[in-house]
PDB file of C-alpha atoms in Angstrom:
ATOM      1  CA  UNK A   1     114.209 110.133 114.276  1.00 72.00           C
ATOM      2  CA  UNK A   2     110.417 110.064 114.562  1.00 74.00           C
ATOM      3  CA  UNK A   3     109.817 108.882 110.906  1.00 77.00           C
ATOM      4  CA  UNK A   4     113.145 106.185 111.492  1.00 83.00           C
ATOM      5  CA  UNK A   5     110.728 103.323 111.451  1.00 84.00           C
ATOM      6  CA  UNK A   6     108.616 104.339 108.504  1.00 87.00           C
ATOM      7  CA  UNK A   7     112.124 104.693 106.860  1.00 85.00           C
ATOM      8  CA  UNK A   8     113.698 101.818 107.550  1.00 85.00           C
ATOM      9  CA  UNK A   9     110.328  99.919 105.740  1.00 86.00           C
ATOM     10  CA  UNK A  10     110.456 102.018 102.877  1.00 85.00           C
ATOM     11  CA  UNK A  11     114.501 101.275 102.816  1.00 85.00           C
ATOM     12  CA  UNK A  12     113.862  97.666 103.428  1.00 85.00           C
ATOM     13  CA  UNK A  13     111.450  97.099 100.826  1.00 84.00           C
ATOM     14  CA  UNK A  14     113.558  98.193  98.410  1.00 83.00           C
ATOM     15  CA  UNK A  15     117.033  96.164  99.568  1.00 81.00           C
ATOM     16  CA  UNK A  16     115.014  93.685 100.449  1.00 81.00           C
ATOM     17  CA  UNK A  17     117.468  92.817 103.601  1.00 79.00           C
ATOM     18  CA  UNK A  18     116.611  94.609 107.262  1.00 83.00           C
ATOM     19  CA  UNK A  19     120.638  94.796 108.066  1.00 84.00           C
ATOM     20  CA  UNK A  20     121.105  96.499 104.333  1.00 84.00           C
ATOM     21  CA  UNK A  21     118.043  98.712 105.365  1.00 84.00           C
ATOM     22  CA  UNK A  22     119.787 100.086 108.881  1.00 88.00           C
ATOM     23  CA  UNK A  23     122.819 100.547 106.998  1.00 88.00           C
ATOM     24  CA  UNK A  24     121.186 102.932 104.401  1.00 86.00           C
ATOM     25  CA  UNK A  25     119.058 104.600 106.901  1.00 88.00           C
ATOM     26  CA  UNK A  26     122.213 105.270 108.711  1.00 88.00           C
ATOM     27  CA  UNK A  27     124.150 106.624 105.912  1.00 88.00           C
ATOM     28  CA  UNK A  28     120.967 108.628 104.581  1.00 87.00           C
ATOM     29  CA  UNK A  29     121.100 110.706 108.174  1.00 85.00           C
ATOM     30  CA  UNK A  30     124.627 111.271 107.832  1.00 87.00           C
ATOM     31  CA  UNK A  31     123.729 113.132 104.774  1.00 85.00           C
ATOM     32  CA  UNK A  32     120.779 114.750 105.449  1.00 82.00           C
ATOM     33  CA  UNK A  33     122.530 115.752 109.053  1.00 83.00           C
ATOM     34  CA  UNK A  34     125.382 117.453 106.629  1.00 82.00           C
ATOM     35  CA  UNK A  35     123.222 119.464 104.000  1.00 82.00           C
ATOM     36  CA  UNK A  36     120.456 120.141 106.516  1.00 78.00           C
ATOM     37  CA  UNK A  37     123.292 122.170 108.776  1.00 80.00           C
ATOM     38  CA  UNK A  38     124.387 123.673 105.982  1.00 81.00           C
ATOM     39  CA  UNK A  39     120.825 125.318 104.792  1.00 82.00           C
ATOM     40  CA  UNK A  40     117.206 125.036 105.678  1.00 79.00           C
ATOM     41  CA  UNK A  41     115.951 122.773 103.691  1.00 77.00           C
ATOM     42  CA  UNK A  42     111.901 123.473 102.234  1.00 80.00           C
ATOM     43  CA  UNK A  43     110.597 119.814 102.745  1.00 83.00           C
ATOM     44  CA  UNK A  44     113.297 117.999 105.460  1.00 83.00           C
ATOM     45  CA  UNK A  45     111.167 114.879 105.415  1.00 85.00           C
ATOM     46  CA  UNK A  46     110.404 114.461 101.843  1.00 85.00           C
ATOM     47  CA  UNK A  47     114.273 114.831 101.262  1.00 84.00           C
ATOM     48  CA  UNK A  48     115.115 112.594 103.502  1.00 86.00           C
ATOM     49  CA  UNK A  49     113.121 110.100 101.468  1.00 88.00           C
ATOM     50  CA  UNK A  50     114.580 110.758  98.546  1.00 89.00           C
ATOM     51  CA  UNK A  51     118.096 110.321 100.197  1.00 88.00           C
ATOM     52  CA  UNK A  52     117.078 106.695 101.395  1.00 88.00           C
ATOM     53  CA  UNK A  53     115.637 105.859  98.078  1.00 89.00           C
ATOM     54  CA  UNK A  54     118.546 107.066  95.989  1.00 89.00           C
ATOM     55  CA  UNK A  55     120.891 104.898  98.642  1.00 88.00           C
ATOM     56  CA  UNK A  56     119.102 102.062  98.541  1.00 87.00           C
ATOM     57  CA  UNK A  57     118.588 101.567  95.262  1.00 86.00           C
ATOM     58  CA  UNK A  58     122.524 102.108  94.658  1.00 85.00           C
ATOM     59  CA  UNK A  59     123.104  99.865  97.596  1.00 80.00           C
ATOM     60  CA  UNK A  60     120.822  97.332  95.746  1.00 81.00           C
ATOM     61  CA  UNK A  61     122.681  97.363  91.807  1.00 81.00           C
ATOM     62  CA  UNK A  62     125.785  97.393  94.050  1.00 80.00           C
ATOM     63  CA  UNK A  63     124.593  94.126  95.494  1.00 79.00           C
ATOM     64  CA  UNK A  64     123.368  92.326  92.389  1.00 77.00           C
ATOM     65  CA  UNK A  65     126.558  93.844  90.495  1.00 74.00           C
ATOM     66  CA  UNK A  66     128.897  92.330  93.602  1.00 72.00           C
ATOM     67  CA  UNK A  67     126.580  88.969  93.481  1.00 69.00           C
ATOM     68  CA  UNK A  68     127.836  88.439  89.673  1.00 70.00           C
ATOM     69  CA  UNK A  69     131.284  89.154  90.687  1.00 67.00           C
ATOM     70  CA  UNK A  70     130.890  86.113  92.829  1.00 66.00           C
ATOM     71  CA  UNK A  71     129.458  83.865  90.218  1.00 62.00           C
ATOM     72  CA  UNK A  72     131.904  84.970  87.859  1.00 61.00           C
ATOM     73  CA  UNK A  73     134.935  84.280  89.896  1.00 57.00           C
ATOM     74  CA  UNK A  74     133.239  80.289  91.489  1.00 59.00           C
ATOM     75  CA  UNK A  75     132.042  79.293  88.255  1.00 56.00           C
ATOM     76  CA  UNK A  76     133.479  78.368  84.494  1.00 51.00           C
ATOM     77  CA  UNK A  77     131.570  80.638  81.965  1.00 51.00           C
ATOM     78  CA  UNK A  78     132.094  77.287  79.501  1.00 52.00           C
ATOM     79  CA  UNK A  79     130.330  75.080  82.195  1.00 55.00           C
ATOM     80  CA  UNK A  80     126.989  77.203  82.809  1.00 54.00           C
ATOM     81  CA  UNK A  81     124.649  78.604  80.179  1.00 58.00           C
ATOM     82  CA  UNK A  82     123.923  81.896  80.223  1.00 64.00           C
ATOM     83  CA  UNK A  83     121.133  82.936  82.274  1.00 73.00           C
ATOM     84  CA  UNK A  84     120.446  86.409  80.868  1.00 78.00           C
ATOM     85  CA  UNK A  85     117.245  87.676  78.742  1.00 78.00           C
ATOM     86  CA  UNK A  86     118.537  88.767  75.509  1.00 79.00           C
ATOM     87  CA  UNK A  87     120.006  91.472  74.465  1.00 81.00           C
ATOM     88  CA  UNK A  88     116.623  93.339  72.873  1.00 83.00           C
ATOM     89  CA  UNK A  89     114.988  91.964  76.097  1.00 81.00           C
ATOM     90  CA  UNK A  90     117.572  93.988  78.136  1.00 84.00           C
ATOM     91  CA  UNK A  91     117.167  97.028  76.094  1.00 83.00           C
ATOM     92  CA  UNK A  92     113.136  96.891  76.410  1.00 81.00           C
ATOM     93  CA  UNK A  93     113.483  96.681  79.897  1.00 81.00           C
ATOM     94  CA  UNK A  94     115.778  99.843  79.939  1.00 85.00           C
ATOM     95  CA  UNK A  95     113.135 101.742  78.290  1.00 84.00           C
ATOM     96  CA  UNK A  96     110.411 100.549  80.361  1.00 83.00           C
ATOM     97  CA  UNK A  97     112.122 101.465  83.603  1.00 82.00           C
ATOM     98  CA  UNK A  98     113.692 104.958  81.775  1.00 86.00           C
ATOM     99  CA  UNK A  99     109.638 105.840  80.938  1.00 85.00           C
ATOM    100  CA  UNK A 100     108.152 104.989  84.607  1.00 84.00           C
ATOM    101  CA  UNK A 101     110.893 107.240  86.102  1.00 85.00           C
ATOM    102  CA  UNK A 102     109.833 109.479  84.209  1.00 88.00           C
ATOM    103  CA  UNK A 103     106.186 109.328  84.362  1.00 88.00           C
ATOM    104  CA  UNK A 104     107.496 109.055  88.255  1.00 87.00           C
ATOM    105  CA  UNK A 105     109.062 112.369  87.857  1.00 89.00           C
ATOM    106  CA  UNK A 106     106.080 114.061  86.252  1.00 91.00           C
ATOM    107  CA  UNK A 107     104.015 112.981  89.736  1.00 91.00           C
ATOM    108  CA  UNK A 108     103.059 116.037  92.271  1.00 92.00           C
ATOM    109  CA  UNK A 109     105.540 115.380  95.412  1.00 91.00           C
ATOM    110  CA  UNK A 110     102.568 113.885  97.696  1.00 93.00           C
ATOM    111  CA  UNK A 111     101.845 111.656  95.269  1.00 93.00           C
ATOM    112  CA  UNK A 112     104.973 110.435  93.810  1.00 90.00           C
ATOM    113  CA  UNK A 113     105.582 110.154  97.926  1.00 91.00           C
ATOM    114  CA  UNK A 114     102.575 108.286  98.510  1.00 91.00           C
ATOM    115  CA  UNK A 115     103.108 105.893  95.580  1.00 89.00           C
ATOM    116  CA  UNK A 116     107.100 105.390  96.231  1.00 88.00           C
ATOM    117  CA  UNK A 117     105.922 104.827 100.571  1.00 89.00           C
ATOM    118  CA  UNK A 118     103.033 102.230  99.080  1.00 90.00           C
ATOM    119  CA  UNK A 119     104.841 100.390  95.953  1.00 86.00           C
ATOM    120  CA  UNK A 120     108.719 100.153  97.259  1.00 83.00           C
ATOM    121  CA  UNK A 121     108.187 100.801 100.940  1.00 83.00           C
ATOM    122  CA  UNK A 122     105.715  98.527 101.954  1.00 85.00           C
ATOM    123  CA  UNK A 123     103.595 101.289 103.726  1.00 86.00           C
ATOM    124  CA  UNK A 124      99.981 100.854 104.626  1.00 91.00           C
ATOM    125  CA  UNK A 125      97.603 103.532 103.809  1.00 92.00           C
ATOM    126  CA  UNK A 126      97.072 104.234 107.093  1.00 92.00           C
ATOM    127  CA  UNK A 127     101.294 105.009 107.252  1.00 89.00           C
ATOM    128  CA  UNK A 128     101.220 106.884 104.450  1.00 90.00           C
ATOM    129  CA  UNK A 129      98.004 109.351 105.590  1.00 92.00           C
ATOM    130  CA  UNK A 130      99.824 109.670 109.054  1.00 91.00           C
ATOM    131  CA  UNK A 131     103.033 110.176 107.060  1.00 90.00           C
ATOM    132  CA  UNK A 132     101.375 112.929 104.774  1.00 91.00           C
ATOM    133  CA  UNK A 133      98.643 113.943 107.472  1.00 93.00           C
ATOM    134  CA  UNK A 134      95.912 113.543 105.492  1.00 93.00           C
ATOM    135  CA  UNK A 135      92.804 111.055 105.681  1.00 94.00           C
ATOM    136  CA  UNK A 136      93.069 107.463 104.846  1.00 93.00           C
ATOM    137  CA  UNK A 137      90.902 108.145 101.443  1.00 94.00           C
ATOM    138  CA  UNK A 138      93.248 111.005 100.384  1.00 95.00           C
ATOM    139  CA  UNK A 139      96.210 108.936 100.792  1.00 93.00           C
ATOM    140  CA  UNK A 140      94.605 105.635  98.663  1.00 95.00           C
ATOM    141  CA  UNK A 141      93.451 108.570  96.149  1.00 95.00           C
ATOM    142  CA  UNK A 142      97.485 109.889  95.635  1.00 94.00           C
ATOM    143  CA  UNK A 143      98.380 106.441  95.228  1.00 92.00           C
ATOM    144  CA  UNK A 144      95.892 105.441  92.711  1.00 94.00           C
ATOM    145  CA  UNK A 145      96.372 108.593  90.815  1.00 94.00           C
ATOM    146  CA  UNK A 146     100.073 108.225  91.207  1.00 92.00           C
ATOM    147  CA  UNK A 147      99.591 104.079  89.671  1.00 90.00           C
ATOM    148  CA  UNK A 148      96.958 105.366  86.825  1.00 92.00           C
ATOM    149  CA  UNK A 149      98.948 108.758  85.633  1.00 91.00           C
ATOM    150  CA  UNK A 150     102.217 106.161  85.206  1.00 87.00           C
ATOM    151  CA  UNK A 151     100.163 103.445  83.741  1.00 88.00           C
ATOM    152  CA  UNK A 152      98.590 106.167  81.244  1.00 88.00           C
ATOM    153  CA  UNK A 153     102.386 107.284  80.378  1.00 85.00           C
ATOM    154  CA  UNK A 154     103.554 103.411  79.864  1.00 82.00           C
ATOM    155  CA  UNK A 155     100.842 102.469  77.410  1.00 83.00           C
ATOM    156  CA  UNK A 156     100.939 106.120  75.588  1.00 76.00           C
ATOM    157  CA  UNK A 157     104.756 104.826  74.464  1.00 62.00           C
TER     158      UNK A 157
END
């Protein structure tokens, strides 16, 4: 409960909606509550991270998959053109996004933290050192590390 606020900003930059955020930070304890019961868990905080992330990036696609759902069913396909990139547009987009979770992946834990708090959660150096308890320059040099080693893997493809 101590980190709940720098949680809900991380959540809420990436569903981009405060109420969306509570209700992913809410479900996110619910899980954490049942595995961390169940065994002691090496890094509680860093998982618990991870939980909100994975949540609210399904919570997001499940959005943006229920918004077309909508469009579909108030609109005539025949009536509206086709707002969509095209179909090698779609698949170079796939492989962009496949290679910088990857290079993501490939990032030590602080700094794949630091960049994920900085990039999709809106957090301030100054939250992230606090967050990581280290100094305000330690924390800008994980994120720029974290920004450089996945810009390096991008351009190497």
């Amino acid at each position: 409960m101590a980190h709940r606020g720098e949680l809900l900003a991380y959540a809420s930059g990436i569903v981009g909606d405060h109420a969306d955020a509570e209700d992913v930070l809410q479900e996110a304890f619910l899980r954490f509550d049942a595995v961390a019961s169940a065994r002691p868990l090496d890094e509680p905080l860093g998982y618990l991270y991870r939980i909100v992330r994975n949540l609210a990036v399904d919570g997001r696609r499940r959005k943006t998959r229920e918004g077309r759902l909508i469009l579909a069913d108030t609109t005539q396909a025949e009536d509206t053109p086709e707002d969509r990139p095209s179909p090698e547009a779609e698949a170079a987009g796939r492989d962009e996004l496949r290679a910088m979770r990857d290079a993501m992946a490939e990032l030590p834990e602080r700094t794949r933290i630091a960049l994920e708090m900085h990039r999709f959660g809106g957090c301030t150096l100054k939250d992230i050192a606090a967050f990581l308890d280290v100094s305000i320059g330690t924390a800008h040099g994980l994120v720029i590390s974290g920004l450089e080693h996945c810009r390096a893997r991008l351009c190497r493809r």
